[in-house]
CSV table of C-alpha atoms in Angstrom, one decimal:
chain,number,residue,atom,x,y,z
A,17,MET,CA,37.5,43.9,-103.3
A,18,LYS,CA,39.3,40.8,-104.1
A,19,TYR,CA,38.0,38.1,-102.1
A,20,ARG,CA,39.9,34.9,-101.2
A,21,ALA,CA,38.5,31.0,-101.3
A,22,TRP,CA,40.9,28.7,-99.4
A,23,ILE,CA,41.2,24.3,-99.5
A,24,GLN,CA,41.3,23.4,-95.9
A,25,CYS,CA,40.5,20.1,-94.0
A,26,SER,CA,37.1,19.1,-93.0
A,27,GLU,CA,38.0,18.2,-89.4
A,28,GLY,CA,39.6,21.1,-88.8
A,29,CYS,CA,43.7,20.0,-89.3
A,30,ALA,CA,45.8,22.7,-90.1
A,31,GLY,CA,46.5,23.6,-93.8
A,32,ARG,CA,45.3,26.0,-96.4
A,33,PHE,CA,46.1,25.5,-99.3
A,34,GLU,CA,44.2,26.7,-102.8
A,35,LEU,CA,41.6,25.5,-105.4
A,36,THR,CA,44.0,24.8,-108.2
A,37,ASP,CA,45.8,23.1,-106.0
A,38,ILE,CA,45.8,19.2,-106.1
A,39,VAL,CA,44.4,18.1,-103.1
A,40,TYR,CA,41.5,15.4,-101.6
A,41,HIS,CA,42.0,14.2,-98.6
A,42,CYS,CA,43.8,15.9,-95.4
A,43,PRO,CA,47.6,15.0,-96.2
A,44,GLN,CA,47.2,14.7,-91.9
A,45,CYS,CA,44.1,12.8,-90.8
A,46,GLY,CA,43.5,11.4,-94.1
A,47,GLY,CA,40.0,12.8,-94.6
A,48,LEU,CA,37.4,14.8,-96.3
A,49,VAL,CA,39.1,18.0,-98.6
A,50,GLU,CA,36.4,21.8,-98.0
A,51,VAL,CA,36.4,24.9,-99.5
A,52,ALA,CA,36.2,27.1,-97.2
A,53,HIS,CA,35.5,31.6,-98.1
A,54,ASP,CA,36.6,35.0,-96.3
A,55,ILE,CA,34.0,35.3,-95.1
A,56,GLU,CA,34.2,39.0,-93.3
A,57,SER,CA,35.6,39.7,-96.7
A,58,LEU,CA,32.3,38.7,-98.2
A,59,LYS,CA,30.9,40.4,-95.4
A,60,ASN,CA,31.7,44.0,-96.3
A,61,ARG,CA,29.3,44.5,-99.7
A,62,SER,CA,25.6,44.0,-97.3
A,63,ALA,CA,23.9,41.4,-98.4
A,64,SER,CA,21.6,43.0,-100.4
A,65,SER,CA,24.2,44.3,-103.1
A,66,TRP,CA,24.8,41.2,-103.4
A,67,MET,CA,21.1,39.6,-104.1
A,68,ARG,CA,20.8,42.5,-106.1
A,69,LEU,CA,24.5,42.1,-107.9
A,70,PHE,CA,22.7,38.3,-108.9
A,71,ASP,CA,19.6,39.3,-110.4
A,72,GLU,CA,21.5,41.6,-112.2
A,73,ARG,CA,23.7,39.2,-113.1
A,74,TYR,CA,21.1,36.0,-114.0
A,75,MET,CA,20.9,35.0,-117.5
A,76,ARG,CA,22.1,37.0,-119.1
A,77,THR,CA,25.0,37.1,-122.3
A,78,SER,CA,27.9,38.3,-120.3
A,79,HIS,CA,30.2,35.6,-119.8
A,80,PRO,CA,31.0,33.8,-118.0
A,81,TYR,CA,27.7,35.8,-115.8
A,82,GLY,CA,24.8,34.8,-117.5
A,83,SER,CA,25.8,31.0,-116.1
A,84,GLY,CA,23.3,30.0,-113.3
A,85,VAL,CA,27.1,29.3,-111.3
A,86,TRP,CA,29.6,31.5,-113.2
A,87,GLY,CA,27.3,34.7,-111.9
A,88,LYS,CA,27.3,33.8,-108.6
A,89,LYS,CA,31.2,33.7,-108.9
A,90,GLU,CA,32.3,35.3,-106.0
A,91,LEU,CA,30.8,33.1,-103.7
A,92,VAL,CA,32.1,30.1,-106.0
A,93,PHE,CA,35.2,30.4,-106.7
A,94,PRO,CA,36.7,34.0,-107.5
A,95,GLY,CA,40.3,33.8,-108.1
A,96,ILE,CA,39.2,32.4,-111.2
A,97,GLN,CA,40.3,34.3,-114.4
A,98,ASP,CA,36.9,34.7,-116.7
A,99,GLU,CA,38.6,33.4,-119.0
A,100,ASN,CA,39.3,30.7,-118.2
A,101,VAL,CA,35.9,29.6,-117.3
A,102,VAL,CA,34.0,26.4,-118.8
A,103,SER,CA,31.1,27.8,-119.4
A,104,LEU,CA,28.0,25.6,-121.1
A,105,TYR,CA,25.1,28.2,-119.5
A,106,GLU,CA,24.4,26.3,-116.9
A,107,GLY,CA,21.8,27.6,-113.8
A,108,GLY,CA,18.4,29.1,-114.8
A,109,THR,CA,16.7,25.4,-114.5
A,110,ASN,CA,12.7,25.4,-114.8
A,111,LEU,CA,11.1,25.3,-111.2
A,112,PHE,CA,7.5,23.8,-111.9
A,113,TRP,CA,4.4,25.3,-109.7
A,114,ALA,CA,3.2,21.1,-109.3
A,115,GLU,CA,-0.2,22.7,-108.2
A,116,ARG,CA,-1.8,19.7,-109.5
A,117,PHE,CA,0.2,17.4,-108.5
A,118,GLY,CA,0.3,19.1,-104.8
A,119,ASN,CA,-3.9,19.0,-104.7
A,120,SER,CA,-3.9,15.4,-104.9
A,121,ILE,CA,-2.1,14.6,-102.0
A,122,GLY,CA,-3.0,17.4,-99.8
A,123,LEU,CA,0.4,19.9,-100.2
A,124,GLU,CA,-0.4,23.3,-101.3
A,125,ASP,CA,2.2,25.3,-103.1
A,126,VAL,CA,4.9,21.8,-104.0
A,127,TRP,CA,6.9,23.0,-106.7
A,128,VAL,CA,10.3,21.1,-108.1
A,129,LYS,CA,13.7,22.3,-109.2
A,130,GLN,CA,14.6,20.6,-112.6
A,131,SER,CA,18.0,20.6,-112.8
A,132,GLY,CA,18.2,18.3,-114.7
A,133,ASN,CA,17.0,20.3,-117.4
A,134,SER,CA,20.7,21.7,-118.2
A,135,HIS,CA,23.0,21.0,-120.7
A,136,SER,CA,23.8,16.9,-120.2
A,137,GLY,CA,20.4,16.7,-118.9
A,138,SER,CA,22.0,16.4,-115.4
A,139,PHE,CA,22.4,18.9,-113.1
A,140,LYS,CA,26.0,17.7,-111.9
A,141,ASP,CA,26.9,19.9,-115.6
A,142,LEU,CA,26.7,22.5,-111.6
A,143,GLY,CA,29.7,21.3,-110.2
A,144,MET,CA,31.5,20.6,-113.7
A,145,THR,CA,31.9,23.9,-114.6
A,146,VAL,CA,33.3,24.5,-112.1
A,147,LEU,CA,35.8,21.1,-112.0
A,148,VAL,CA,36.8,21.5,-115.8
A,149,SER,CA,37.9,25.3,-115.4
A,150,ALA,CA,39.8,24.6,-113.0
A,151,VAL,CA,41.7,22.3,-114.9
A,152,ASN,CA,41.5,24.4,-117.1
A,153,GLN,CA,43.5,26.9,-115.1
A,154,ILE,CA,46.1,24.7,-113.9
A,155,ILE,CA,46.1,23.4,-117.9
A,156,ASN,CA,47.1,27.5,-119.3
A,157,ASP,CA,49.3,27.5,-115.9
A,158,GLY,CA,51.5,25.4,-117.5
A,159,GLY,CA,50.5,22.2,-115.4
A,160,ASP,CA,50.5,18.7,-115.9
A,161,ILE,CA,47.3,16.9,-116.3
A,162,ARG,CA,46.5,14.4,-118.7
A,163,ALA,CA,43.3,13.6,-118.7
A,164,VAL,CA,39.8,14.5,-116.1
A,165,MET,CA,39.1,11.1,-114.7
A,166,CYS,CA,35.4,10.0,-113.1
A,167,ALA,CA,33.3,6.8,-112.1
A,168,SER,CA,30.0,7.5,-112.7
A,169,THR,CA,26.2,5.4,-112.7
A,170,GLY,CA,25.6,7.8,-116.0
A,171,ASP,CA,25.3,11.8,-115.2
A,172,THR,CA,28.8,12.6,-113.6
A,173,SER,CA,30.0,10.5,-117.0
A,174,ALA,CA,27.8,12.4,-119.0
A,175,SER,CA,28.5,16.2,-117.7
A,176,LEU,CA,32.4,15.7,-117.5
A,177,ALA,CA,32.9,14.8,-121.0
A,178,ALA,CA,30.9,17.1,-122.4
A,179,TYR,CA,32.3,19.9,-120.4
A,180,CYS,CA,36.3,18.6,-121.2
A,181,ALA,CA,35.3,18.4,-124.9
A,182,SER,CA,34.1,21.6,-125.4
A,183,ALA,CA,37.0,22.7,-123.6
A,184,GLY,CA,39.6,20.6,-124.8
A,185,ILE,CA,40.6,18.4,-122.4
A,186,ALA,CA,40.9,14.8,-122.9
A,187,ALA,CA,38.4,12.9,-120.7
A,188,VAL,CA,38.5,9.2,-118.9
A,189,VAL,CA,34.9,7.8,-117.8
A,190,LEU,CA,33.9,3.7,-115.5
A,191,LEU,CA,31.2,2.5,-116.0
A,192,PRO,CA,29.5,-0.4,-114.2
A,193,LYS,CA,28.8,-2.4,-117.3
A,194,ASP,CA,25.5,-2.8,-117.8
A,195,LYS,CA,24.6,-0.7,-114.5
A,196,ILE,CA,23.6,2.2,-116.9
A,197,SER,CA,21.4,3.9,-119.1
A,198,ARG,CA,21.5,3.5,-122.5
A,199,HIS,CA,21.1,7.5,-123.8
A,200,GLN,CA,24.0,7.8,-120.8
A,201,LEU,CA,26.8,5.1,-122.1
A,202,ILE,CA,26.9,6.8,-125.7
A,203,GLN,CA,27.0,10.7,-124.3
A,204,PRO,CA,30.3,10.6,-122.8
A,205,ILE,CA,31.4,7.9,-126.2
A,206,ALA,CA,30.3,11.0,-127.9
A,207,ASN,CA,32.0,13.8,-126.7
A,208,GLY,CA,35.1,12.3,-127.3
A,209,SER,CA,36.1,10.5,-123.7
A,210,LEU,CA,38.1,6.3,-123.4
A,211,THR,CA,35.5,5.1,-122.1
A,212,LEU,CA,35.1,1.9,-120.6
A,213,ALA,CA,32.6,-0.3,-118.9
A,214,LEU,CA,33.8,-2.0,-116.5
A,215,ASP,CA,32.7,-5.4,-114.5
A,216,THR,CA,32.4,-4.6,-111.3
A,217,ASP,CA,29.2,-2.4,-109.8
A,218,PHE,CA,29.7,2.2,-108.6
A,219,ASP,CA,32.1,1.4,-105.8
A,220,GLY,CA,34.2,-0.7,-107.8
A,221,CYS,CA,35.3,1.6,-110.5
A,222,MET,CA,35.6,4.4,-107.8
A,223,ARG,CA,38.0,2.5,-105.8
A,224,ILE,CA,39.9,2.1,-109.8
A,225,VAL,CA,39.8,5.7,-110.2
A,226,GLU,CA,40.6,6.7,-106.6
A,227,THR,CA,43.8,4.4,-107.4
A,228,ILE,CA,45.1,5.8,-110.7
A,229,THR,CA,44.6,9.4,-109.7
A,230,LYS,CA,47.3,9.5,-106.9
A,231,ASP,CA,48.8,9.8,-109.4
A,232,ASN,CA,48.3,14.0,-109.8
A,233,ARG,CA,48.1,14.2,-113.8
A,234,PHE,CA,45.0,12.3,-114.0
A,235,TYR,CA,42.9,15.1,-112.2
A,236,LEU,CA,39.2,13.7,-110.3
A,237,ALA,CA,36.7,14.2,-111.3
A,238,ASN,CA,34.0,12.4,-108.4
A,239,SER,CA,32.3,14.6,-106.3
A,240,VAL,CA,34.9,14.2,-103.6
A,241,ASN,CA,36.2,16.7,-104.9
A,242,PRO,CA,35.8,19.8,-103.3
A,243,LEU,CA,35.2,22.3,-106.4
A,244,ARG,CA,31.9,20.3,-106.9
A,245,ILE,CA,29.9,20.6,-104.4
A,246,GLU,CA,31.4,24.5,-104.9
A,247,GLY,CA,28.4,24.6,-108.3
A,248,GLN,CA,26.3,22.3,-107.4
A,249,LYS,CA,25.3,24.9,-103.8
A,250,THR,CA,23.6,27.5,-106.1
A,251,ILE,CA,21.2,25.3,-106.7
A,252,GLY,CA,19.8,26.4,-102.7
A,253,ILE,CA,20.3,29.5,-104.0
A,254,GLU,CA,18.9,29.9,-107.1
A,255,ILE,CA,15.8,28.4,-105.3
A,256,VAL,CA,16.5,31.4,-102.6
A,257,GLN,CA,16.4,33.7,-105.5
A,258,GLN,CA,13.8,32.2,-107.6
A,259,PHE,CA,11.1,32.4,-105.4
A,260,ASP,CA,11.9,36.3,-104.7
A,261,TRP,CA,15.1,36.2,-102.1
A,262,GLU,CA,12.1,33.9,-99.6
A,263,VAL,CA,13.3,31.0,-98.2
A,264,PRO,CA,10.6,27.8,-98.5
A,265,ASP,CA,10.0,25.5,-96.1
A,266,TRP,CA,11.5,22.0,-97.7
A,267,ILE,CA,13.6,20.3,-99.8
A,268,ILE,CA,13.6,17.2,-100.9
A,269,VAL,CA,16.8,15.1,-102.2
A,270,PRO,CA,17.4,12.0,-103.9
A,271,GLY,CA,20.8,10.5,-103.0
A,272,GLY,CA,23.5,8.7,-103.5
A,273,ASN,CA,26.9,10.2,-103.4
A,274,LEU,CA,25.6,12.1,-100.8
A,275,GLY,CA,27.0,15.5,-103.1
A,276,ASN,CA,24.6,17.0,-103.4
A,277,VAL,CA,22.6,16.9,-100.5
A,278,THR,CA,25.7,18.3,-99.0
A,279,ALA,CA,25.9,21.6,-101.0
A,280,ILE,CA,22.6,22.5,-101.4
A,281,GLY,CA,22.7,22.1,-97.2
A,282,LEU,CA,26.2,24.5,-98.0
A,283,GLY,CA,24.9,26.4,-100.1
A,284,PHE,CA,21.5,27.7,-97.8
A,285,LEU,CA,24.4,27.6,-94.7
A,286,MET,CA,26.4,30.4,-96.8
A,287,MET,CA,22.6,32.6,-97.3
A,288,ARG,CA,22.4,32.9,-93.6
A,289,GLU,CA,26.0,34.1,-92.9
A,290,LEU,CA,26.0,36.5,-95.3
A,291,GLY,CA,22.3,38.2,-94.6
A,292,MET,CA,20.6,36.5,-96.9
A,293,ILE,CA,18.7,34.6,-95.3
A,294,GLN,CA,16.9,34.3,-92.3
A,295,ARG,CA,16.1,30.6,-91.0
A,296,LEU,CA,16.6,27.3,-93.6
A,297,PRO,CA,14.6,25.2,-94.3
A,298,ARG,CA,14.0,21.4,-93.0
A,299,LEU,CA,17.0,19.9,-94.9
A,300,VAL,CA,15.5,15.7,-96.0
A,301,CYS,CA,17.9,12.8,-98.0
A,302,ALA,CA,15.2,10.2,-100.4
A,303,GLN,CA,17.5,7.5,-100.8
A,304,ALA,CA,16.0,4.3,-102.7
A,305,ALA,CA,15.4,1.6,-100.6
A,306,ASN,CA,18.1,-0.9,-102.1
A,307,ALA,CA,20.9,1.9,-101.9
A,308,ASN,CA,20.5,3.4,-98.4
A,309,PRO,CA,23.8,3.5,-96.5
A,310,LEU,CA,22.2,7.0,-94.9
A,311,TYR,CA,18.9,6.0,-94.5
A,312,ARG,CA,20.2,3.3,-91.8
A,313,SER,CA,22.0,5.6,-90.2
A,314,TYR,CA,19.3,7.6,-89.6
A,315,LEU,CA,17.5,5.3,-88.0
A,316,THR,CA,21.0,5.4,-85.7
A,317,GLY,CA,20.6,9.1,-85.2
A,318,PHE,CA,23.5,9.0,-87.2
A,319,GLU,CA,25.8,7.5,-84.3
A,320,LYS,CA,27.2,4.8,-87.3
A,321,PHE,CA,27.3,4.9,-90.9
A,322,GLU,CA,28.1,2.0,-92.8
A,323,PRO,CA,28.3,1.2,-96.7
A,324,ILE,CA,26.9,-1.8,-98.3
A,325,VAL,CA,26.3,-3.3,-101.1
A,326,ALA,CA,24.2,-1.3,-103.4
A,327,GLY,CA,21.1,-3.6,-105.1
A,328,GLN,CA,19.9,-2.7,-108.3
A,329,THR,CA,17.3,0.5,-108.3
A,330,LEU,CA,15.8,2.0,-111.2
A,331,ALA,CA,17.4,5.1,-109.7
A,332,THR,CA,19.9,4.6,-110.8
A,333,ALA,CA,22.0,7.3,-111.0
A,334,ILE,CA,21.6,6.9,-107.0
A,335,GLN,CA,22.4,3.6,-106.5
A,336,ILE,CA,25.7,3.7,-104.9
A,337,GLY,CA,26.1,2.0,-101.3
A,338,ASN,CA,29.1,3.4,-100.5
A,339,PRO,CA,28.8,7.2,-101.1
A,340,VAL,CA,31.2,9.6,-100.8
A,341,SER,CA,30.5,12.3,-98.9
A,342,ALA,CA,28.5,10.2,-96.4
A,343,ARG,CA,30.0,12.4,-93.1
A,344,ARG,CA,29.4,16.3,-94.4
A,345,ALA,CA,26.2,15.5,-95.4
A,346,ILE,CA,26.1,14.3,-91.8
A,347,ARG,CA,27.3,17.2,-91.2
A,348,VAL,CA,24.8,19.2,-93.6
A,349,LEU,CA,21.9,17.3,-92.5
A,350,LYS,CA,22.4,18.2,-88.4
A,351,ASP,CA,23.1,21.8,-88.8
A,352,LEU,CA,19.4,22.0,-91.5
A,353,ASP,CA,17.4,19.5,-89.4
A,354,GLY,CA,17.3,17.2,-91.7
A,355,ILE,CA,15.4,13.7,-92.3
A,356,VAL,CA,16.3,11.4,-94.6
A,357,GLU,CA,13.6,8.9,-95.3
A,358,GLN,CA,13.7,5.9,-98.5
A,359,ALA,CA,11.1,4.8,-101.6
A,360,THR,CA,11.0,0.7,-102.4
A,361,GLU,CA,11.5,0.3,-106.0
A,362,ASP,CA,6.5,0.2,-106.1
A,363,GLU,CA,6.9,3.6,-103.8
A,364,ILE,CA,9.5,5.2,-106.8
A,365,ALA,CA,7.7,4.0,-110.2
A,366,HIS,CA,4.4,4.5,-108.8
A,367,ALA,CA,5.5,8.4,-107.3
A,368,ALA,CA,6.8,9.6,-110.7
A,369,ALA,CA,4.5,8.1,-113.3
A,370,LEU,CA,1.3,10.3,-110.6
A,371,ALA,CA,3.8,13.6,-111.2
A,372,ASP,CA,3.4,13.1,-115.2
A,373,LEU,CA,0.0,12.7,-115.2
A,374,THR,CA,0.5,15.9,-113.7
A,375,GLY,CA,2.9,17.5,-116.7
A,376,LEU,CA,5.9,16.7,-115.7
A,377,PHE,CA,8.0,13.7,-116.8
A,378,SER,CA,10.1,12.9,-114.6
A,379,CYS,CA,13.7,9.9,-114.1
A,380,PRO,CA,12.9,8.0,-110.9
A,381,GLN,CA,15.7,9.3,-108.6
A,382,THR,CA,13.0,12.7,-109.2
A,383,GLY,CA,10.6,9.8,-108.2
A,384,VAL,CA,12.3,9.1,-105.0
A,385,ALA,CA,12.1,12.3,-103.5
A,386,LEU,CA,8.5,12.6,-104.4
A,387,ALA,CA,8.0,10.1,-102.4
A,388,ALA,CA,9.7,10.8,-99.7
A,389,LEU,CA,7.3,13.4,-100.2
A,390,PHE,CA,4.2,11.2,-100.2
A,391,LYS,CA,5.2,9.8,-97.0
A,392,LEU,CA,6.2,12.9,-95.0
A,393,ALA,CA,3.0,14.0,-95.9
A,394,GLU,CA,1.3,11.5,-94.9
A,395,ARG,CA,3.1,10.8,-91.5
A,396,LYS,CA,2.3,14.6,-91.3
A,397,GLU,CA,5.5,16.1,-90.6
A,398,ILE,CA,4.5,18.1,-93.5
A,399,ALA,CA,1.4,20.0,-92.6
A,400,VAL,CA,-1.9,19.0,-95.4
A,401,ASN,CA,-4.4,21.4,-96.4
């Protein structure tokens, strides 16, 4: 069966675009766009049949379906030609049973999805495979794209550089000077990307990228691009798949630009629409206290959202004061009865260190999520033993 997906305005304006059309904002209202799927055609296949198909493909060696993303191709980018898919065997990352860690804080059944155990060291690979594959198809269909561009605090640039190098596509990355780790500065340089360190923060880099990519010969790779969301939503689907199609009670996600928490929530909503799950988890977005615009909005009941100038934080990958996916994240959090929590620098370091003593090796961003878990347990919002 032929399945269909398209780009449309996230605010409901009329008009549809192909997934290979270069559009990041609605031409009518200027709002963000999103990918929509023909759910009714997907429902022609039963939920049990979808789950069986995904299990049969999962982490096999048949290109591209062995990938954790492309094994769910019909729910991600059904129309792309297989030969244009740029995959580095992303997904299939460890679901770590943090039994000792959970016991230390009075919780049972704590699991840590280690999505960063991917090719470039970042969960961004899950979205980047979709985006770079789309660019590859555009180019092979005769489109004039000179380079793919992003602003980054490290993860996005590393991922984009790796996938573009694999496909032989030029990449340009803009980084805030002296605000990313050394190894993440080296990654895009090693992969041959034009790498520019600018004397500004992430939001300043993002403004420059958005200006340059108004010229469609330069393709925008940040999460304002809805194709990134499509790949990253498979994290939620994969978690349920790894639990033998059972839904966890809570999902806690560190949030910076807010594309990932949006994507994970959308994955759960799509599974419910297709009958693959019957209930939704509670979704938590965890922010560093020094870069917490969504947390501040949550305190107002999401009545208002105001960008901030992000302060220094150990969690440099989420040191973002003006997240592009804020409105999408708020909508998804409301759909999943969501919570937003924050973590101070001391709380981040303490949570990561405690987890590492029980077998994890936590990045600071994971520390933010773990610190939020501590707070939810202390308040007994998550039931303790």
